[in-house]
Coordinates of C-alpha atoms in Angstrom, one line a residue:
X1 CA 23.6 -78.0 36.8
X2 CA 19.6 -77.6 37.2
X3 CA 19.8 -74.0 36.7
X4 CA 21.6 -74.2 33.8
X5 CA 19.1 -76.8 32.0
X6 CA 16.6 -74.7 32.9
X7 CA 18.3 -71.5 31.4
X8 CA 18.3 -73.7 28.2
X9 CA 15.2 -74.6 28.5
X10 CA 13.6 -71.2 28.7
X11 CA 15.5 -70.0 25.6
X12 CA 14.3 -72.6 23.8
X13 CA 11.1 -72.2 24.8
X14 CA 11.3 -68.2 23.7
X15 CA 13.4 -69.3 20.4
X16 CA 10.2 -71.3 19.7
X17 CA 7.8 -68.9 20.3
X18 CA 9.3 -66.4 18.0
X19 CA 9.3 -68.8 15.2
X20 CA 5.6 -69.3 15.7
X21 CA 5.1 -65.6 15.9
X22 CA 7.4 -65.2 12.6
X23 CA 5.7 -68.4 11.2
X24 CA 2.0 -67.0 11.9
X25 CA 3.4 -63.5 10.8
X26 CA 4.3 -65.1 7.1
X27 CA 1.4 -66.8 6.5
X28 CA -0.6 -63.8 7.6
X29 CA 1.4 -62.1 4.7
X30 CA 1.2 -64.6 2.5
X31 CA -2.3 -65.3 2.9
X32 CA -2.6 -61.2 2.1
X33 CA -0.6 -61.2 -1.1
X34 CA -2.4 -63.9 -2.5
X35 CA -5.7 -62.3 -1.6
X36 CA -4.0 -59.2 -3.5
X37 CA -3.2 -61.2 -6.9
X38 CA -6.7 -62.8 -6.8
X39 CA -8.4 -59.1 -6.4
X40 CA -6.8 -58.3 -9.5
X41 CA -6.6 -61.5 -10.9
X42 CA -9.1 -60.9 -13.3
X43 CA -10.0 -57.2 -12.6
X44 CA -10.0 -54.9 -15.8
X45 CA -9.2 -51.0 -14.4
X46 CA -10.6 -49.9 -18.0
X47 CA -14.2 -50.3 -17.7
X48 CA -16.3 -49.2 -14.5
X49 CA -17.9 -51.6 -12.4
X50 CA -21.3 -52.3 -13.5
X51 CA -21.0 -51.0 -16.8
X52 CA -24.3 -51.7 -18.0
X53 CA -25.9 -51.1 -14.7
X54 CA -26.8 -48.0 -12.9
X55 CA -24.2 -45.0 -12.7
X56 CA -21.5 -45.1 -10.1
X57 CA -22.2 -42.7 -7.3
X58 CA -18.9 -41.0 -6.3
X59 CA -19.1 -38.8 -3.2
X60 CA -16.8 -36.2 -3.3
X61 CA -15.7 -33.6 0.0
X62 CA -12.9 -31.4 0.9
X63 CA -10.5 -30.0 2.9
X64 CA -9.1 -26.6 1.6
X65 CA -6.1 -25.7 3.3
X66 CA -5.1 -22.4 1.7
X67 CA -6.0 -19.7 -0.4
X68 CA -2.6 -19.0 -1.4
X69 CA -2.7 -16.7 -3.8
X70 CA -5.4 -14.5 -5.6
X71 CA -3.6 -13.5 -9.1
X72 CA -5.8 -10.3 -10.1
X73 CA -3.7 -9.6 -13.3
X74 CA -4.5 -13.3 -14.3
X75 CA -7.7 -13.6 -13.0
X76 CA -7.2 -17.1 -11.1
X77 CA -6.8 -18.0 -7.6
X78 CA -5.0 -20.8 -6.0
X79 CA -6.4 -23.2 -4.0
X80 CA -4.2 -26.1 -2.2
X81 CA -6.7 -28.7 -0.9
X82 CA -7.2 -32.7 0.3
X83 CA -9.7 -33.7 -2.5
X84 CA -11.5 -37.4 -0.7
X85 CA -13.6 -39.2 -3.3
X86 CA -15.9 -42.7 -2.0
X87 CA -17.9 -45.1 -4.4
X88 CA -18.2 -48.5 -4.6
X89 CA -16.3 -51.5 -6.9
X90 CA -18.0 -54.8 -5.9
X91 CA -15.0 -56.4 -7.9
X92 CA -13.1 -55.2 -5.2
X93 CA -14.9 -57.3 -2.3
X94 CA -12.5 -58.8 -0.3
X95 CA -12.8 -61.6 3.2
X96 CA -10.4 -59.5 5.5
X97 CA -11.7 -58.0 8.8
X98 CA -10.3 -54.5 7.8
X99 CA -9.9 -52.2 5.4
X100 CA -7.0 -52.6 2.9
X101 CA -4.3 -49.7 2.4
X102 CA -2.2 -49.5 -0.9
X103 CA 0.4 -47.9 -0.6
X104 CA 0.9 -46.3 -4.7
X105 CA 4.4 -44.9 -3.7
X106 CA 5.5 -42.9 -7.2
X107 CA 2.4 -44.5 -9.1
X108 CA -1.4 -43.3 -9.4
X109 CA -4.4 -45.2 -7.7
X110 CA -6.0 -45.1 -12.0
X111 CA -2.3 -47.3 -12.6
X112 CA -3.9 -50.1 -10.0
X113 CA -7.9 -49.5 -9.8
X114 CA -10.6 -48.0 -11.7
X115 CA -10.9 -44.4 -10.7
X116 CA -13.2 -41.6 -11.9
X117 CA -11.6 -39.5 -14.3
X118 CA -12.5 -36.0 -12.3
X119 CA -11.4 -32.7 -13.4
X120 CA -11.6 -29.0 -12.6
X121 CA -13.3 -27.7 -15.3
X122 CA -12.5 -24.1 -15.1
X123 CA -9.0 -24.8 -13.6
X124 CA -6.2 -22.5 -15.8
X125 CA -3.3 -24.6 -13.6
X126 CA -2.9 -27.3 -11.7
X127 CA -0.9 -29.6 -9.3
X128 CA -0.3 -33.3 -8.0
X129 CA 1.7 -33.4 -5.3
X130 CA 4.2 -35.6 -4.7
X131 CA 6.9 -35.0 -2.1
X132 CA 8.2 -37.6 -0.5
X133 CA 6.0 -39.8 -2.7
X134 CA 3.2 -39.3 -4.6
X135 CA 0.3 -38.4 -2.1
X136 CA -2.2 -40.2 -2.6
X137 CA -4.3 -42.4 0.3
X138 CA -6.2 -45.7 -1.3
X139 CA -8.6 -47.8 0.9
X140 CA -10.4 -50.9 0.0
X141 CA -12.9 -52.1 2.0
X142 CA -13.9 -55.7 2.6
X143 CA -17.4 -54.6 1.0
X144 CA -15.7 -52.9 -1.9
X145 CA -16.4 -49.3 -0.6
X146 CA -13.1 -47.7 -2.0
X147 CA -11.3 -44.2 -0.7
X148 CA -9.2 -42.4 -2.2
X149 CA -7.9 -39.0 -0.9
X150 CA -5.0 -36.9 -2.5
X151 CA -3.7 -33.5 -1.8
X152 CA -4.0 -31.1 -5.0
X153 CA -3.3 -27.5 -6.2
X154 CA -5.6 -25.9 -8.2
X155 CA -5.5 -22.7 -9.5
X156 CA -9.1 -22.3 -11.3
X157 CA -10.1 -19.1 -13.2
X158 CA -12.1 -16.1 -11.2
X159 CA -14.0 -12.9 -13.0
X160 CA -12.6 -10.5 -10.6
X161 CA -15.1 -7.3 -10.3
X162 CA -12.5 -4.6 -9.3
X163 CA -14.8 -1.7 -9.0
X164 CA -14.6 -1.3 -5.3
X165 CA -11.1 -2.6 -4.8
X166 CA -9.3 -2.1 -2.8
X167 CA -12.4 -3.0 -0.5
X168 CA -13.7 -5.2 -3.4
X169 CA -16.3 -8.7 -2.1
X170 CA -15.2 -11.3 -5.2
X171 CA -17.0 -14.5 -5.9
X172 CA -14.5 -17.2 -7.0
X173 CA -15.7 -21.0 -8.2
X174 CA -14.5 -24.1 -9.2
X175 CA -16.2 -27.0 -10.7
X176 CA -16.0 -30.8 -10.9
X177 CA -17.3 -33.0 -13.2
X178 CA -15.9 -36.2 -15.1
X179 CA -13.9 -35.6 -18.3
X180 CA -14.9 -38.1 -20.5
X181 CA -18.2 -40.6 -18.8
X182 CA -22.0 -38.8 -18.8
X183 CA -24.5 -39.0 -16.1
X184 CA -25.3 -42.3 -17.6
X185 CA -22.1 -43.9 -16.0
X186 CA -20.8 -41.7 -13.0
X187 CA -23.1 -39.5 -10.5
X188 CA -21.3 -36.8 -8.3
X189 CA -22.5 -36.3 -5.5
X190 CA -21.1 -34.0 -2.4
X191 CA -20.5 -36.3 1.0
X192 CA -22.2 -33.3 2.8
X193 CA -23.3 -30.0 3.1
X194 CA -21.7 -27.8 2.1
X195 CA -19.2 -30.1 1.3
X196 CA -16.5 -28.6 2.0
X197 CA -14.4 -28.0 5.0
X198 CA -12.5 -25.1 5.6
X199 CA -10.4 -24.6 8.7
X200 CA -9.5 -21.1 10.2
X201 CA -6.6 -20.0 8.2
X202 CA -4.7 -16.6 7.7
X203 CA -5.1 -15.3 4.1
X204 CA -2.4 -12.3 3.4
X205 CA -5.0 -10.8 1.0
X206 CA -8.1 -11.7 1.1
X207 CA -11.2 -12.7 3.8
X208 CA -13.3 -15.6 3.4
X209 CA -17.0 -14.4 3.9
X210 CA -18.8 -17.1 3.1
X211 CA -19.0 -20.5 0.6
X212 CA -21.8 -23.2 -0.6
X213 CA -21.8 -26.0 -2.7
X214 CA -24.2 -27.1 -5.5
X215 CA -24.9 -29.9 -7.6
X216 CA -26.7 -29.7 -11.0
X217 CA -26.3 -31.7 -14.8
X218 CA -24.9 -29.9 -17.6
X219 CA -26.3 -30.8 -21.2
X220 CA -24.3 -30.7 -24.7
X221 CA -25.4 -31.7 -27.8
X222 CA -25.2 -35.7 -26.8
X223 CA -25.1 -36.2 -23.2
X224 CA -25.5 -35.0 -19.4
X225 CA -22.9 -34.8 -17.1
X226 CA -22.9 -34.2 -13.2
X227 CA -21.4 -31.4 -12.1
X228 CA -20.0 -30.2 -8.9
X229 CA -20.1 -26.7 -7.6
X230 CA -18.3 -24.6 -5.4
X231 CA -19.0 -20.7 -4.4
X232 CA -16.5 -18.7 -2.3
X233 CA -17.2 -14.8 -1.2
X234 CA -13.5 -13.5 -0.8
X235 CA -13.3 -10.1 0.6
X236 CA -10.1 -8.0 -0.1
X237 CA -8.0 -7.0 3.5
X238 CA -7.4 -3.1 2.5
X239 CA -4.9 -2.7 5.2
X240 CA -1.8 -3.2 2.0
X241 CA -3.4 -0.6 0.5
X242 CA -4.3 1.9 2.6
X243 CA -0.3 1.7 4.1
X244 CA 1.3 1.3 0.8
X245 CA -1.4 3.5 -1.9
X246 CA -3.8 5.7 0.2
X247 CA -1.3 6.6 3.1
X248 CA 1.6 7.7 0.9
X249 CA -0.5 9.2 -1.8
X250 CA -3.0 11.8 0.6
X251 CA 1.4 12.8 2.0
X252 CA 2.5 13.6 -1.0
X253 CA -0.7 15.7 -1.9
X254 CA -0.2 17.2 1.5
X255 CA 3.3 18.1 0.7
X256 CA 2.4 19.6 -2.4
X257 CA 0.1 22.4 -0.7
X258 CA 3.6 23.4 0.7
X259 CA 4.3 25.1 -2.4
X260 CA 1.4 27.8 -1.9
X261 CA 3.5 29.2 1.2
X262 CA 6.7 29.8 -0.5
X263 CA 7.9 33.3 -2.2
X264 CA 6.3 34.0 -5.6
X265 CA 9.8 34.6 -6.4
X266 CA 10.9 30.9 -6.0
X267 CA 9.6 29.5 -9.2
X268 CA 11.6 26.3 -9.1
X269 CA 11.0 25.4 -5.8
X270 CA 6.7 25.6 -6.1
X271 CA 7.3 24.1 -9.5
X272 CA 9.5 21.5 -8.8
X273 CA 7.6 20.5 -5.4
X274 CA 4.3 19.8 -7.6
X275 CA 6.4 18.4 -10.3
X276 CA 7.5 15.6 -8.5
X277 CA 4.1 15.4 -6.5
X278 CA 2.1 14.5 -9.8
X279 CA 5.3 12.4 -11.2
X280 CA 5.2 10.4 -7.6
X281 CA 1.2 9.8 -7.9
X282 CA 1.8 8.5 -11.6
X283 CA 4.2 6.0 -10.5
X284 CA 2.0 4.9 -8.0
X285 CA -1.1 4.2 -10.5
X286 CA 1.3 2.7 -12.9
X287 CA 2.3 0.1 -10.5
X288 CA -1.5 -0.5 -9.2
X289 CA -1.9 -1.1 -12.7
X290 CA 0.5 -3.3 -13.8
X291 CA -1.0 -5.5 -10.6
X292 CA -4.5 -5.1 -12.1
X293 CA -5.8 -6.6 -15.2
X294 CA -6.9 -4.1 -18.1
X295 CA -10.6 -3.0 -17.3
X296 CA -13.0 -0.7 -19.1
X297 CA -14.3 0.7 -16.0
X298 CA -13.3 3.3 -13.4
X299 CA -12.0 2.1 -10.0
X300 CA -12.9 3.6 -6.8
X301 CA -8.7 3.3 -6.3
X302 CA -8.8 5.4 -9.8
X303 CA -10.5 8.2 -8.0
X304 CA -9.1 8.9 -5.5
X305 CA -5.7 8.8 -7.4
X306 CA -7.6 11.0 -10.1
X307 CA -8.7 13.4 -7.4
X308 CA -5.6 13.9 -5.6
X309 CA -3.6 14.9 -9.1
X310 CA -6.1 17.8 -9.9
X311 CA -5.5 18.8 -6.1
X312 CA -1.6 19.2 -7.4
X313 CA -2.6 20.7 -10.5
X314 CA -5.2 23.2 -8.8
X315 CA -2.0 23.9 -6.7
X316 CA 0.3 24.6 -10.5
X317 CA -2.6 26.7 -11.4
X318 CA -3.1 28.7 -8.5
X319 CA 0.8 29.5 -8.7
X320 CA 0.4 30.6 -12.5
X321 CA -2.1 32.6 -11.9
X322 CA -0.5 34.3 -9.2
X323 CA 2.5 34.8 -11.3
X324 CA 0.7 36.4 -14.2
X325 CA -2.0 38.5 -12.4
X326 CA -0.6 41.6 -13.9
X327 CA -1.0 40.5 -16.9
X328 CA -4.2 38.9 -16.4
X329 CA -5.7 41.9 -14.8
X330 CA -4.4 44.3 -17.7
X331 CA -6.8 42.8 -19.9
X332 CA -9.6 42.7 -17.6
X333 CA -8.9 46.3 -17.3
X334 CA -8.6 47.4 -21.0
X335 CA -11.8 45.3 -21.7
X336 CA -13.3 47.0 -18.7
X337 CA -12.0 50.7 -19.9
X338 CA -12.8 49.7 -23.4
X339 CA -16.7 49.1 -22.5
X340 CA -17.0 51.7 -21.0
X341 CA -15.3 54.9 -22.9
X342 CA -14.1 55.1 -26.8
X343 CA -10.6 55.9 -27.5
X344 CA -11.2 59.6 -28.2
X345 CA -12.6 60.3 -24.8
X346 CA -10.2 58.7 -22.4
X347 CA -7.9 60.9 -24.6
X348 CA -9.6 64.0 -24.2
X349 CA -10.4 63.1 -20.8
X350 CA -6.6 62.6 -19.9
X351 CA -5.3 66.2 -21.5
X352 CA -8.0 67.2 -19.3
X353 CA -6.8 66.1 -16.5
X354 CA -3.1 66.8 -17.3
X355 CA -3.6 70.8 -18.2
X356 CA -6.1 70.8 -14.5
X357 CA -3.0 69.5 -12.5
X358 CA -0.6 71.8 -14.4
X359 CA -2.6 74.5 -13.5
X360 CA -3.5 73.9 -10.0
X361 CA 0.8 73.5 -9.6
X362 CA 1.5 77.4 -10.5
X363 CA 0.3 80.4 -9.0
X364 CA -2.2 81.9 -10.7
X365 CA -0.6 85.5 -11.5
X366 CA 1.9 83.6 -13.1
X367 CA 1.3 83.7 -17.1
X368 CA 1.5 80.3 -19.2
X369 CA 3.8 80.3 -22.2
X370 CA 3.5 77.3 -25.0
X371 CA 6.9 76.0 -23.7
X372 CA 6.3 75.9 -20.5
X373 CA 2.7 74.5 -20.5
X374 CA 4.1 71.8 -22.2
X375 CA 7.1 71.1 -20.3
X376 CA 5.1 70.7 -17.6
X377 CA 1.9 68.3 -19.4
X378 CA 5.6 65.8 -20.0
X379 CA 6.5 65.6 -16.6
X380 CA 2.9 66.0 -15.2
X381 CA 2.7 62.8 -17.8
X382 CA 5.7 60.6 -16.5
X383 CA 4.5 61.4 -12.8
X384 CA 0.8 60.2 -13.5
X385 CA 2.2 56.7 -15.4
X386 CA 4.5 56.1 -12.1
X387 CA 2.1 56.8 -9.5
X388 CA -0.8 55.0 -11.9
X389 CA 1.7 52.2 -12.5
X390 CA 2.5 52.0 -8.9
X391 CA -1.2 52.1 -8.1
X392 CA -2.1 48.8 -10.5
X393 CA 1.0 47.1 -8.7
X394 CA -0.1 47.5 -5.5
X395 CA -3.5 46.8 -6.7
X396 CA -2.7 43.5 -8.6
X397 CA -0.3 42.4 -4.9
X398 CA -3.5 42.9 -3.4
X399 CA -5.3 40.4 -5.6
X400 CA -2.7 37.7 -5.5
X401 CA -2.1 38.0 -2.0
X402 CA -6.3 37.1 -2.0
X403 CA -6.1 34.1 -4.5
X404 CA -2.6 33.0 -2.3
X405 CA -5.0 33.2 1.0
X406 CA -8.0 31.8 -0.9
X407 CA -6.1 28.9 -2.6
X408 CA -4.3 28.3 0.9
X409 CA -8.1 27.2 2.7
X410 CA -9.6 26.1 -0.4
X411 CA -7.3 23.5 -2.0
X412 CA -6.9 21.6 1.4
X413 CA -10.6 22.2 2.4
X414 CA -11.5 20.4 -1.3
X415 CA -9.7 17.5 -0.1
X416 CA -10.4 16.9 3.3
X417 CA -14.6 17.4 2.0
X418 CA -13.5 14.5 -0.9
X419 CA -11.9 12.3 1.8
X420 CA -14.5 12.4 4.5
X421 CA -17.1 11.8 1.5
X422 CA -15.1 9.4 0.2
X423 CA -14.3 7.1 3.2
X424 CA -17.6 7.6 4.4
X425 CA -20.5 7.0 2.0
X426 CA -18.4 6.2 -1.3
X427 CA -16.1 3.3 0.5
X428 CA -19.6 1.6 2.7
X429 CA -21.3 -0.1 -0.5
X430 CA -19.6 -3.1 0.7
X431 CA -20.4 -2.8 4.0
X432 CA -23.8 -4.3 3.6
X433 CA -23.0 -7.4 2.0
X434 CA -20.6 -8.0 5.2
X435 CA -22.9 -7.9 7.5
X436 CA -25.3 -9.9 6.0
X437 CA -23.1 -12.6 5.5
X438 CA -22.0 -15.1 8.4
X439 CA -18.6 -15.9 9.4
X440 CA -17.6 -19.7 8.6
X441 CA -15.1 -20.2 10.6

C-alpha cells in the first residue's frame, strides 16, 4: 500500500513538472511572438533606416562554390555562389539574449524587412534558388545588426580574348551595386579582403589563377553609386583539346602523307585519301566554330588547322604534278629548244642527222638511189621518235620518281619543323603570366 502511494506520488510529481516545463515553454513563446508583432509594429520596410542620416554601410562577402560553366559562344560565365550581406536597422533592436532567425519559407527577407536592393550589373542571367524553400538565412540581432545570406546563380557577361585558346588566360568580372539608392543612402563595402572566398573545386574547363576585389563610385549625370568589384583570371585546361582537336587532326594529316607511297596509277585511292583528309579537318573547324563566338581575328587553334590543310593540299599537288610531268616537262623543253635554235635549224640539223645515220647503216661501195635513201630517212625517222620518245619517258620517271622521294621527306619534315615551333615558342606566351601569378587555393 506505501509503494503504491508513493508510485502516485512520483507521477504526479513528474506530471507537474512537465506542465511547468510546457507552461514556461509557452510563455517563452509567447513572450517571443509578441516581441515579433511589436518589431514590426510600426516598422515601414519602404524607407531605409535613417533616411535622412548617414548612408547605410552594407558589407558584402562570398562564397563561390562553382564555376559551372564558361559559355564562349555567349560570352558569359556562370557562377553559383552564397552571397552574405550585414548592416545595421536600429528599428530592429530587440531585448533577447540571442540573435533572432526568420525563417522566410517561400517568401523574400525585402517581403518582411528592409533590404538593399543589390544587383549584378553586368549579369546576362540569373537565379534564386529555392529548393526545398526559398534559401535564404535572416538574422536579427539584439543590437539590430541584421544577416542575411542566400545562395544565387549568376551568370554575368565576360569579353572572352580567344587568341590563344585553346591555352587562352581570360579575365571575367562581376559587379554589385544598388539598383535604385546613390552613395547618398547605401555604402558597399567588402567584409574583407579580397572578399571573396573560394574553396578548392574541380572546374571541367577552366583554372582559376588568381582573383581580387575592388571598391570604387561610379558617377552619372545626377548621382554616385558604390560599386563592388570582382576580378577572376580563368585559365583554359587544354587537355579537351589537345585529345579531341590537336590529337585527331596531326592523324589525319599523318594519314594523308600515305597517299605519296601508293602507285601513280591509283588515282582514286591518293585522291580520295586527301579528299576525305581536308573534308575531316573542315568538319573539325566547323565544329570549333560553332562553339566559338564570331571574331575578327586569327586563332592560334586557326593555325594550326590552317597549316595542316595546306600539308594535304601540298600532298594533292605533289600527286598532280607527278601525274602531269610529261606534260609539264614538254613545255620546259620546247621553251628550252625554242631559246635556244629557230625552227629552220633544228630542221636542218635533224635531215642532218637522219642522212649521217643512213649512211653510216650501208656499206660504202653500195650506191644510193632516190628511193632507197628515202625509204631509209622514214624508218631511220620512226626509229629516232621511239628511242627519243623512250628516252623523255625514262627521263620524265626519273624526275617524278625525285619529286615522289622529295615530297616523301619534305611534306612530313614541314610539319614536324611547324609543330616543334609551334608547341614550343608559339604555344609559351601564356606561360609567363602563369607563373607570375599565385595559386589561391
Amino acid at each position: 500500500m506505501v509503494m503504491m502511494k508513493l508510485l502516485i506520488f512520483q507521477l504526479l510529481l513528474l506530471c507537474n513538472i512537465k506542465m511547468v516545463i510546457l507552461k514556461r515553454e509557452l510563455i517563452y513563446d509567447n513572450e517571443i511572438y509578441a516581441l515579433f508583432e511589436n518589431l514590426f509594429l510600426n516598422y515601414n520596410r519602404m524607407f531605409r533606416p535613417n533616411y535622412y542620416g548617414k548612408p547605410v554601410e552594407v558589407l558584402v562577402d562570398a562564397s563561390i562554390l562553382s564555376f559551372s560553366k564558361v559559355d564562349a559562344s555567349k560570352m558569359i560565365y556562370t557562377a553559383d555562389m552564397f552571397l552574405r550581406q550585414r548592416w545595421n536597422d536600429y528599428r530592429l533592436r530587440h531585448n533577447m539574449s540571442e540573435k533572432l532567425t526568420l525563417i522566410v519559407g517561400t517568401n523574400y527577407p525585402s517581403d518582411i524587412i528592409w533590404t538593399p536592393d543589390t544587383v549584378f550589373i553586368n549579369s546576362v542571367e540569373g537565379l534564386l534558388h529555392s529548393v526545398t524553400v526559398n534559401n535564404n538565412k535572416l538574422d536579427i540581432h539584439p543590437n539590430g545588426d541584421v544577416f542575411w545570406g542566400t545562395r544565387v546563380t549568376v551568370s554575368p557577361a565576360c569579353d572572352l580574348d580567344l587568341q590563344d585558346y585553346p591555352k587562352d588566360v581570360q579575365k571575367c568580372t562581376f559587379s554589385m551595386k544598388s539598383y535604385s539608392l546613390s552613395s547618398r543612402h547605401i555604402s558597399y563595402k567588402w567584409m574583407k579582403d579580397p572578399g571573396i572566398f573560394i574553396p578548392k573545386m574541380p572546374m571541367a574547363q577552366f583554372k582559376l589563377i588568381k582573383y581580387s576585389t575592388e571598391r570604387y563610385v561610379i558617377g552619372d549625370a545626377t548621382s554616385n553609386f558604390t560599386q563592388l568589384y570582382s576580378e577572376f583570371r580563368l585559365k583554359r585546361l587544354a587537355g579537351f583539346a589537345i585529345f579531341h582537336i590537336f590529337i585527331p587532326t596531326t592523324s589525319i594529316v599523318i594519314t594523308s602523307w600515305i597517299s605519296m607511297w601508293l602507285p601513280l596509277s591509283a588515282s582514286a585511292a591518293r585522291i580520295g585519301l586527301s579528299g576525305t583528309a581536308m573534308v575531316t579537318i573542315a568538319n573539325i573547324w566547323m565544329i570549333i566554330d560553332n562553339q566559338l563566338p564570331a571574331v575578327n581575328y586569327l586563332k592560334k587553334i586557326d593555325v594550326y588547322l590552317i597549316f595542316s590543310l595546306v600539308n594535304i593540299v601540298l600532298t594533292m599537288l605533289e600527286y598532280a604534278v607527278v601525274l602531269n610531268i610529261s606534260v609539264i616537262a614538254e613545255r620546259f623543253r620546247k621553251k628550252k629548244v625554242k631559246r635556244r635554235y629557230s625552227r629552220n635549224d633544228r630542221r636542218l640539223t635533224t635531215n642532218i642527222e637522219l642522212e649521217q645515220i643512213c649512211k653510216n647503216s650501208e656499206m660504202k661501195n653500195i650506191q644510193w638511189g632516190h628511193k632507197r635513201k628515202k625509204k631509209c630517212e622514214k624508218n631511220m625517222e620512226k626509229e629516232y621518235v621511239r628511242k627519243l620518245a623512250q628516252k623523255i619517258e625514262m627521263k620524265n620517271a626519273k624526275i617524278a620518281r625525285k619529286i615522289e622521294m622529295t615530297a616523301q621527306v619534305f611534306i612530313p619534315l614541314t610539319f614536324i619543323i611547324f609543330n616543334i615551333f609551334y608547341w614550343v615558342f608559339y604555344m609559351k606566351s601564356d606561360e609567363i603570366g602563369e607563373i607570375q601569378t599565385a595559386d589561391v587555393y
